[in-house]
């Protein structure tokens, strides 16, 4: 259908989308000719708009003679009409200021990043913290507690720390725990937590480790210790949505806020982006979440080396300023990635 659009149709559609992004008001033919200096009569523009509506790029609100863009129109706009601008200097400075580890742990930095994305975009900022299973293991340590309880400390290369207390049938000495820790750190060096699970299973089949009772128990203990925890999600700027005229309906607002409070479906959507590096854009119904109707999600992955750790982005109305938000999300993801690699 995109190939059926003439250059004139694309020009008029782009003008309507850009007007609607700014005003949130249905756009009429006279507005298009007046604001965009097109050497076309309003009647010609009206005919083109009627064709665009028939093709599914425009819709007519009942209360207005003007037209509004559809999700299909925004998709065409983002894919082939949009001129993405560079991140402004003051925006780069604000992003750099907040993407700093000085006096903060990784969790605080990611939370601060979601606030910053909201502040710079004027929409909602969202950051999904790394799935711990996606982290590369830096260090594992067993610490003896009272009785037969052991504290297991897992530290990832991204700086995340997971602690777990494990009850054992054996009364291990502190020296035993040191030997077990050293063995596992050497065995599992450079692996992600997800890869650790598979390596442990392979090693437990190894005749040598089955023969060495202590090493065998070290493998069993470490397998019990691996965390099974959902990723933490930081969402900031929900109140920015309240100010948008298209979400003035109270019932609609409650539906949106319920989706953000429950987070489960939203995380499922964002997890789809983990397998694809770089920018991902879901426009309105493309997310397949009923609560996201009228909203778009722009995300990018952040990584260390070749390992994708998590996703960050911006949620706003389908008429959001894509030309501004896309480079902000991209630049922020690169800054967070650089920060984690330095760490």
Tab-separated table of C-alpha atoms in Angstrom:
chain	number	residue	atom	x	y	z
A	1	UNK	CA	0.000	0.000	0.000
A	2	UNK	CA	2.949	2.285	0.702
A	3	UNK	CA	4.012	2.087	-2.979
A	4	UNK	CA	0.565	3.354	-4.044
A	5	UNK	CA	1.168	6.721	-2.414
A	6	UNK	CA	2.229	9.501	-4.744
A	7	UNK	CA	4.780	12.081	-3.653
A	8	UNK	CA	1.898	14.561	-3.298
A	9	UNK	CA	0.011	12.134	-1.018
A	10	UNK	CA	3.115	11.574	1.117
A	11	UNK	CA	3.697	15.305	1.379
A	12	UNK	CA	0.124	15.970	2.502
A	13	UNK	CA	0.135	13.034	4.934
A	14	UNK	CA	3.406	14.220	6.468
A	15	UNK	CA	1.965	17.729	6.877
A	16	UNK	CA	-1.153	16.366	8.614
A	17	UNK	CA	0.891	14.160	10.964
A	18	UNK	CA	3.252	16.960	11.944
A	19	UNK	CA	0.354	19.365	12.564
A	20	UNK	CA	-1.467	16.799	14.659
A	21	UNK	CA	1.661	16.024	16.703
A	22	UNK	CA	1.819	19.696	17.694
A	23	UNK	CA	-1.867	20.552	18.146
A	24	UNK	CA	-3.711	17.267	18.913
A	25	UNK	CA	-6.535	18.807	16.832
A	26	UNK	CA	-8.027	17.254	13.675
A	27	UNK	CA	-6.400	18.794	10.610
A	28	UNK	CA	-8.433	20.271	7.726
A	29	UNK	CA	-7.458	20.937	4.124
A	30	UNK	CA	-7.239	24.711	4.556
A	31	UNK	CA	-4.866	24.269	7.505
A	32	UNK	CA	-2.582	22.076	5.378
A	33	UNK	CA	-2.363	24.601	2.529
A	34	UNK	CA	-2.012	27.605	4.857
A	35	UNK	CA	0.645	26.267	7.246
A	36	UNK	CA	2.781	24.294	4.819
A	37	UNK	CA	2.842	26.566	1.802
A	38	UNK	CA	1.700	23.886	-0.614
A	39	UNK	CA	0.866	25.195	-4.091
A	40	UNK	CA	-2.378	23.203	-4.040
A	41	UNK	CA	-5.973	24.298	-3.641
A	42	UNK	CA	-7.926	23.201	-0.537
A	43	UNK	CA	-10.182	21.197	-2.875
A	44	UNK	CA	-7.212	19.221	-4.224
A	45	UNK	CA	-5.956	18.590	-0.695
A	46	UNK	CA	-9.457	17.447	0.332
A	47	UNK	CA	-9.502	14.899	-2.499
A	48	UNK	CA	-6.095	13.540	-1.497
A	49	UNK	CA	-7.197	13.361	2.147
A	50	UNK	CA	-10.281	11.380	1.122
A	51	UNK	CA	-8.024	8.925	-0.728
A	52	UNK	CA	-5.715	8.638	2.299
A	53	UNK	CA	-8.726	7.934	4.509
A	54	UNK	CA	-9.923	5.216	2.167
A	55	UNK	CA	-6.439	3.639	2.302
A	56	UNK	CA	-6.491	3.630	6.096
A	57	UNK	CA	-3.957	6.392	6.756
A	58	UNK	CA	-6.465	8.952	8.097
A	59	UNK	CA	-9.616	8.836	10.208
A	60	UNK	CA	-12.485	11.317	10.617
A	61	UNK	CA	-13.587	12.159	14.169
A	62	UNK	CA	-17.364	12.545	14.338
A	63	UNK	CA	-17.185	16.035	15.797
A	64	UNK	CA	-14.862	17.572	13.201
A	65	UNK	CA	-14.458	18.055	9.481
A	66	UNK	CA	-10.706	17.524	9.880
A	67	UNK	CA	-8.745	14.253	9.834
A	68	UNK	CA	-6.404	12.553	12.299
A	69	UNK	CA	-3.572	10.108	11.493
A	70	UNK	CA	-4.028	6.374	12.176
A	71	UNK	CA	-1.438	3.940	13.557
A	72	UNK	CA	-0.780	2.936	9.948
A	73	UNK	CA	0.046	6.554	9.088
A	74	UNK	CA	2.493	6.880	11.990
A	75	UNK	CA	4.192	3.636	10.930
A	76	UNK	CA	4.729	4.991	7.411
A	77	UNK	CA	5.895	8.301	8.882
A	78	UNK	CA	8.452	6.640	11.181
A	79	UNK	CA	9.713	4.183	8.560
A	80	UNK	CA	10.068	6.427	5.509
A	81	UNK	CA	9.060	10.084	5.987
A	82	UNK	CA	10.660	11.091	9.266
A	83	UNK	CA	13.871	13.100	9.428
A	84	UNK	CA	15.437	12.218	12.798
A	85	UNK	CA	17.318	15.131	14.302
A	86	UNK	CA	20.481	15.080	16.410
A	87	UNK	CA	20.286	15.192	20.203
A	88	UNK	CA	20.545	18.822	21.309
A	89	UNK	CA	23.630	19.816	23.307
A	90	UNK	CA	21.658	20.593	26.491
A	91	UNK	CA	19.892	17.235	26.224
A	92	UNK	CA	23.239	15.420	25.848
A	93	UNK	CA	24.540	17.208	28.935
A	94	UNK	CA	21.501	16.228	30.987
A	95	UNK	CA	21.742	12.594	29.867
A	96	UNK	CA	25.471	12.446	30.713
A	97	UNK	CA	24.873	14.072	34.096
A	98	UNK	CA	22.381	11.393	35.129
A	99	UNK	CA	24.276	8.459	33.561
A	100	UNK	CA	26.989	8.498	36.215
A	101	UNK	CA	27.955	5.916	38.813
A	102	UNK	CA	29.428	8.455	41.217
A	103	UNK	CA	28.141	7.486	44.672
A	104	UNK	CA	25.396	5.265	43.193
A	105	UNK	CA	24.866	1.574	42.541
A	106	UNK	CA	23.581	0.229	39.235
A	107	UNK	CA	19.964	0.101	40.432
A	108	UNK	CA	20.039	3.784	41.400
A	109	UNK	CA	21.557	4.741	38.053
A	110	UNK	CA	18.847	2.888	36.124
A	111	UNK	CA	16.109	4.455	38.271
A	112	UNK	CA	17.647	7.877	37.687
A	113	UNK	CA	17.807	7.129	33.967
A	114	UNK	CA	14.041	6.525	33.839
A	115	UNK	CA	13.485	9.907	35.538
A	116	UNK	CA	15.829	11.597	33.097
A	117	UNK	CA	14.118	10.051	30.045
A	118	UNK	CA	10.793	11.363	31.336
A	119	UNK	CA	12.218	14.821	31.993
A	120	UNK	CA	13.931	15.194	28.604
A	121	UNK	CA	11.114	13.715	26.500
A	122	UNK	CA	8.176	15.111	28.572
A	123	UNK	CA	6.547	11.673	28.306
A	124	UNK	CA	7.119	8.542	30.410
A	125	UNK	CA	10.575	7.070	30.920
A	126	UNK	CA	10.953	3.325	31.419
A	127	UNK	CA	14.000	1.179	32.200
A	128	UNK	CA	14.007	-2.598	32.605
A	129	UNK	CA	16.920	-3.640	34.819
A	130	UNK	CA	18.996	-6.574	33.570
A	131	UNK	CA	17.578	-10.041	33.931
A	132	UNK	CA	20.147	-11.429	36.337
A	133	UNK	CA	20.396	-14.511	34.105
A	134	UNK	CA	21.727	-12.264	31.315
A	135	UNK	CA	24.604	-10.978	33.472
A	136	UNK	CA	28.117	-12.364	33.249
A	137	UNK	CA	29.232	-13.825	36.577
A	138	UNK	CA	32.166	-11.995	38.125
A	139	UNK	CA	32.403	-13.687	41.497
A	140	UNK	CA	30.668	-16.266	43.665
A	141	UNK	CA	31.227	-16.666	47.394
A	142	UNK	CA	29.890	-18.977	50.137
A	143	UNK	CA	29.759	-17.554	53.681
A	144	UNK	CA	29.060	-19.804	56.690
A	145	UNK	CA	26.191	-18.657	58.917
A	146	UNK	CA	24.762	-20.227	62.068
A	147	UNK	CA	23.811	-23.917	62.012
A	148	UNK	CA	23.856	-25.390	58.515
A	149	UNK	CA	22.879	-22.199	56.739
A	150	UNK	CA	25.109	-20.715	54.047
A	151	UNK	CA	24.936	-17.240	52.519
A	152	UNK	CA	25.587	-17.363	48.779
A	153	UNK	CA	26.776	-14.102	47.197
A	154	UNK	CA	26.632	-13.737	43.413
A	155	UNK	CA	28.227	-10.655	41.857
A	156	UNK	CA	27.813	-9.893	38.143
A	157	UNK	CA	30.113	-7.898	35.901
A	158	UNK	CA	27.428	-5.197	35.636
A	159	UNK	CA	27.676	-4.671	39.402
A	160	UNK	CA	24.416	-6.401	40.375
A	161	UNK	CA	24.567	-8.424	43.575
A	162	UNK	CA	22.256	-11.290	44.517
A	163	UNK	CA	22.266	-12.856	47.974
A	164	UNK	CA	20.566	-16.093	48.931
A	165	UNK	CA	20.546	-18.147	52.123
A	166	UNK	CA	20.632	-21.908	51.546
A	167	UNK	CA	19.964	-24.651	54.097
A	168	UNK	CA	22.266	-27.651	53.632
A	169	UNK	CA	22.283	-31.228	54.912
A	170	UNK	CA	26.051	-31.004	55.483
A	171	UNK	CA	27.993	-29.019	58.052
A	172	UNK	CA	30.682	-27.455	55.877
A	173	UNK	CA	33.745	-25.823	57.423
A	174	UNK	CA	34.838	-22.348	56.365
A	175	UNK	CA	37.853	-23.911	54.590
A	176	UNK	CA	35.512	-26.223	52.663
A	177	UNK	CA	33.453	-23.232	51.522
A	178	UNK	CA	36.582	-21.345	50.368
A	179	UNK	CA	37.731	-24.342	48.321
A	180	UNK	CA	34.252	-24.737	46.822
A	181	UNK	CA	34.077	-21.033	45.941
A	182	UNK	CA	37.515	-21.065	44.283
A	183	UNK	CA	36.618	-24.147	42.232
A	184	UNK	CA	33.339	-22.644	41.014
A	185	UNK	CA	34.822	-19.217	40.218
A	186	UNK	CA	37.440	-20.902	38.007
A	187	UNK	CA	34.868	-23.205	36.390
A	188	UNK	CA	32.272	-20.514	35.673
A	189	UNK	CA	34.457	-17.526	34.765
A	190	UNK	CA	33.139	-15.497	31.821
A	191	UNK	CA	29.748	-17.221	31.646
A	192	UNK	CA	26.349	-15.585	31.932
A	193	UNK	CA	24.102	-16.812	34.734
A	194	UNK	CA	21.970	-18.562	32.116
A	195	UNK	CA	25.074	-20.356	30.794
A	196	UNK	CA	26.115	-21.219	34.346
A	197	UNK	CA	23.036	-23.402	34.743
A	198	UNK	CA	23.990	-25.505	31.717
A	199	UNK	CA	27.672	-25.705	32.707
A	200	UNK	CA	26.753	-26.967	36.176
A	201	UNK	CA	24.607	-29.733	34.691
A	202	UNK	CA	27.453	-30.751	32.360
A	203	UNK	CA	29.981	-30.768	35.177
A	204	UNK	CA	27.722	-32.866	37.428
A	205	UNK	CA	27.894	-35.588	34.764
A	206	UNK	CA	31.688	-35.493	34.886
A	207	UNK	CA	33.128	-38.624	36.539
A	208	UNK	CA	35.932	-36.681	38.207
A	209	UNK	CA	33.609	-34.326	40.074
A	210	UNK	CA	31.355	-37.198	41.078
A	211	UNK	CA	34.438	-38.890	42.554
A	212	UNK	CA	35.413	-35.771	44.526
A	213	UNK	CA	32.581	-35.518	47.064
A	214	UNK	CA	33.318	-31.899	48.032
A	215	UNK	CA	33.330	-30.647	44.435
A	216	UNK	CA	30.145	-32.579	43.760
A	217	UNK	CA	28.485	-30.870	46.715
A	218	UNK	CA	29.806	-27.495	45.515
A	219	UNK	CA	28.006	-28.018	42.201
A	220	UNK	CA	24.773	-29.004	43.946
A	221	UNK	CA	24.993	-26.047	46.316
A	222	UNK	CA	25.622	-23.536	43.525
A	223	UNK	CA	22.697	-24.925	41.538
A	224	UNK	CA	20.383	-24.255	44.515
A	225	UNK	CA	21.788	-20.741	44.752
A	226	UNK	CA	20.997	-19.435	41.277
A	227	UNK	CA	18.355	-16.714	41.527
A	228	UNK	CA	14.988	-16.925	39.851
A	229	UNK	CA	13.892	-13.309	39.979
A	230	UNK	CA	11.917	-11.124	37.596
A	231	UNK	CA	13.590	-8.021	36.287
A	232	UNK	CA	12.969	-4.774	38.135
A	233	UNK	CA	11.130	-2.110	36.129
A	234	UNK	CA	11.484	1.628	36.709
A	235	UNK	CA	8.684	3.832	35.324
A	236	UNK	CA	8.671	7.594	35.790
A	237	UNK	CA	6.526	10.441	34.469
A	238	UNK	CA	3.057	8.876	34.446
A	239	UNK	CA	1.667	12.293	35.356
A	240	UNK	CA	2.922	13.628	32.006
A	241	UNK	CA	0.248	11.515	30.303
A	242	UNK	CA	-2.439	13.209	32.429
A	243	UNK	CA	-1.739	16.516	30.706
A	244	UNK	CA	-2.410	15.179	27.199
A	245	UNK	CA	-5.841	16.051	25.758
A	246	UNK	CA	-6.358	12.610	24.156
A	247	UNK	CA	-6.291	10.971	27.589
A	248	UNK	CA	-8.636	13.358	29.364
A	249	UNK	CA	-11.240	10.601	29.821
A	250	UNK	CA	-11.017	9.333	33.432
A	251	UNK	CA	-11.915	5.749	32.533
A	252	UNK	CA	-9.167	5.647	29.908
A	253	UNK	CA	-6.630	7.025	32.369
A	254	UNK	CA	-7.499	4.372	34.958
A	255	UNK	CA	-6.994	1.656	32.344
A	256	UNK	CA	-3.569	3.002	31.397
A	257	UNK	CA	-2.411	3.400	34.986
A	258	UNK	CA	-3.592	-0.114	35.826
A	259	UNK	CA	-1.377	-1.459	33.037
A	260	UNK	CA	1.642	0.401	34.420
A	261	UNK	CA	0.985	-0.698	37.990
A	262	UNK	CA	0.687	-4.373	37.056
A	263	UNK	CA	3.747	-4.138	34.766
A	264	UNK	CA	3.622	-7.822	33.772
A	265	UNK	CA	2.228	-7.338	30.256
A	266	UNK	CA	4.406	-4.299	29.684
A	267	UNK	CA	7.536	-6.241	30.669
A	268	UNK	CA	6.462	-8.996	28.284
A	269	UNK	CA	6.308	-6.415	25.489
A	270	UNK	CA	9.713	-4.979	26.377
A	271	UNK	CA	11.257	-8.449	26.640
A	272	UNK	CA	10.480	-8.870	22.938
A	273	UNK	CA	13.046	-6.128	22.322
A	274	UNK	CA	15.887	-7.969	24.074
A	275	UNK	CA	16.536	-10.151	21.037
A	276	UNK	CA	16.844	-7.194	18.640
A	277	UNK	CA	19.623	-4.696	19.195
A	278	UNK	CA	19.012	-1.005	18.635
A	279	UNK	CA	15.781	0.951	18.348
A	280	UNK	CA	12.364	-0.737	18.426
A	281	UNK	CA	9.096	1.168	17.960
A	282	UNK	CA	5.603	-0.114	18.795
A	283	UNK	CA	2.820	2.182	17.589
A	284	UNK	CA	-0.628	1.873	19.180
A	285	UNK	CA	-2.195	-1.501	18.408
A	286	UNK	CA	1.149	-2.960	17.288
A	287	UNK	CA	1.878	-3.742	20.943
A	288	UNK	CA	-1.180	-6.069	20.988
A	289	UNK	CA	-2.023	-4.723	24.453
A	290	UNK	CA	-5.486	-3.195	24.681
A	291	UNK	CA	-4.337	-0.806	27.421
A	292	UNK	CA	-1.708	0.637	25.052
A	293	UNK	CA	-4.202	1.890	22.459
A	294	UNK	CA	-3.274	5.464	21.599
A	295	UNK	CA	0.251	5.023	22.996
A	296	UNK	CA	3.598	4.367	21.334
A	297	UNK	CA	6.688	2.769	22.862
A	298	UNK	CA	10.212	3.602	21.666
A	299	UNK	CA	12.947	1.397	23.143
A	300	UNK	CA	16.593	0.519	22.747
A	301	UNK	CA	18.693	-2.219	24.287
A	302	UNK	CA	21.716	-1.478	26.469
A	303	UNK	CA	24.602	-3.911	26.592
A	304	UNK	CA	28.127	-4.783	27.660
A	305	UNK	CA	30.211	-6.136	24.800
A	306	UNK	CA	27.943	-8.497	22.900
A	307	UNK	CA	25.698	-9.247	25.869
A	308	UNK	CA	22.318	-7.479	25.851
A	309	UNK	CA	21.468	-6.615	29.462
A	310	UNK	CA	18.184	-4.726	29.399
A	311	UNK	CA	15.864	-2.282	27.686
A	312	UNK	CA	15.123	1.402	28.188
A	313	UNK	CA	12.802	3.779	26.423
A	314	UNK	CA	9.940	6.243	26.333
A	315	UNK	CA	6.166	5.752	26.325
A	316	UNK	CA	4.010	8.531	24.937
A	317	UNK	CA	0.991	9.203	22.742
A	318	UNK	CA	1.014	7.926	19.167
A	319	UNK	CA	1.364	11.574	18.146
A	320	UNK	CA	4.630	11.907	20.117
A	321	UNK	CA	7.553	13.842	18.644
A	322	UNK	CA	9.349	10.848	17.128
A	323	UNK	CA	12.065	13.007	15.538
A	324	UNK	CA	13.124	14.155	19.014
A	325	UNK	CA	12.481	11.036	21.107
A	326	UNK	CA	14.146	8.398	18.895
A	327	UNK	CA	17.654	9.958	19.106
A	328	UNK	CA	17.233	10.625	22.854
A	329	UNK	CA	16.462	6.948	23.508
A	330	UNK	CA	19.323	5.818	21.244
A	331	UNK	CA	21.853	8.176	22.853
A	332	UNK	CA	20.793	7.211	26.392
A	333	UNK	CA	21.139	3.497	25.643
A	334	UNK	CA	24.664	4.066	24.345
A	335	UNK	CA	25.582	6.106	27.429
A	336	UNK	CA	24.258	3.430	29.823
A	337	UNK	CA	26.077	0.720	27.847
A	338	UNK	CA	29.338	2.683	28.021
A	339	UNK	CA	28.885	3.213	31.743
A	340	UNK	CA	28.362	-0.500	32.422
A	341	UNK	CA	31.362	-1.449	30.278
A	342	UNK	CA	33.580	0.970	32.251
A	343	UNK	CA	32.259	-0.574	35.468
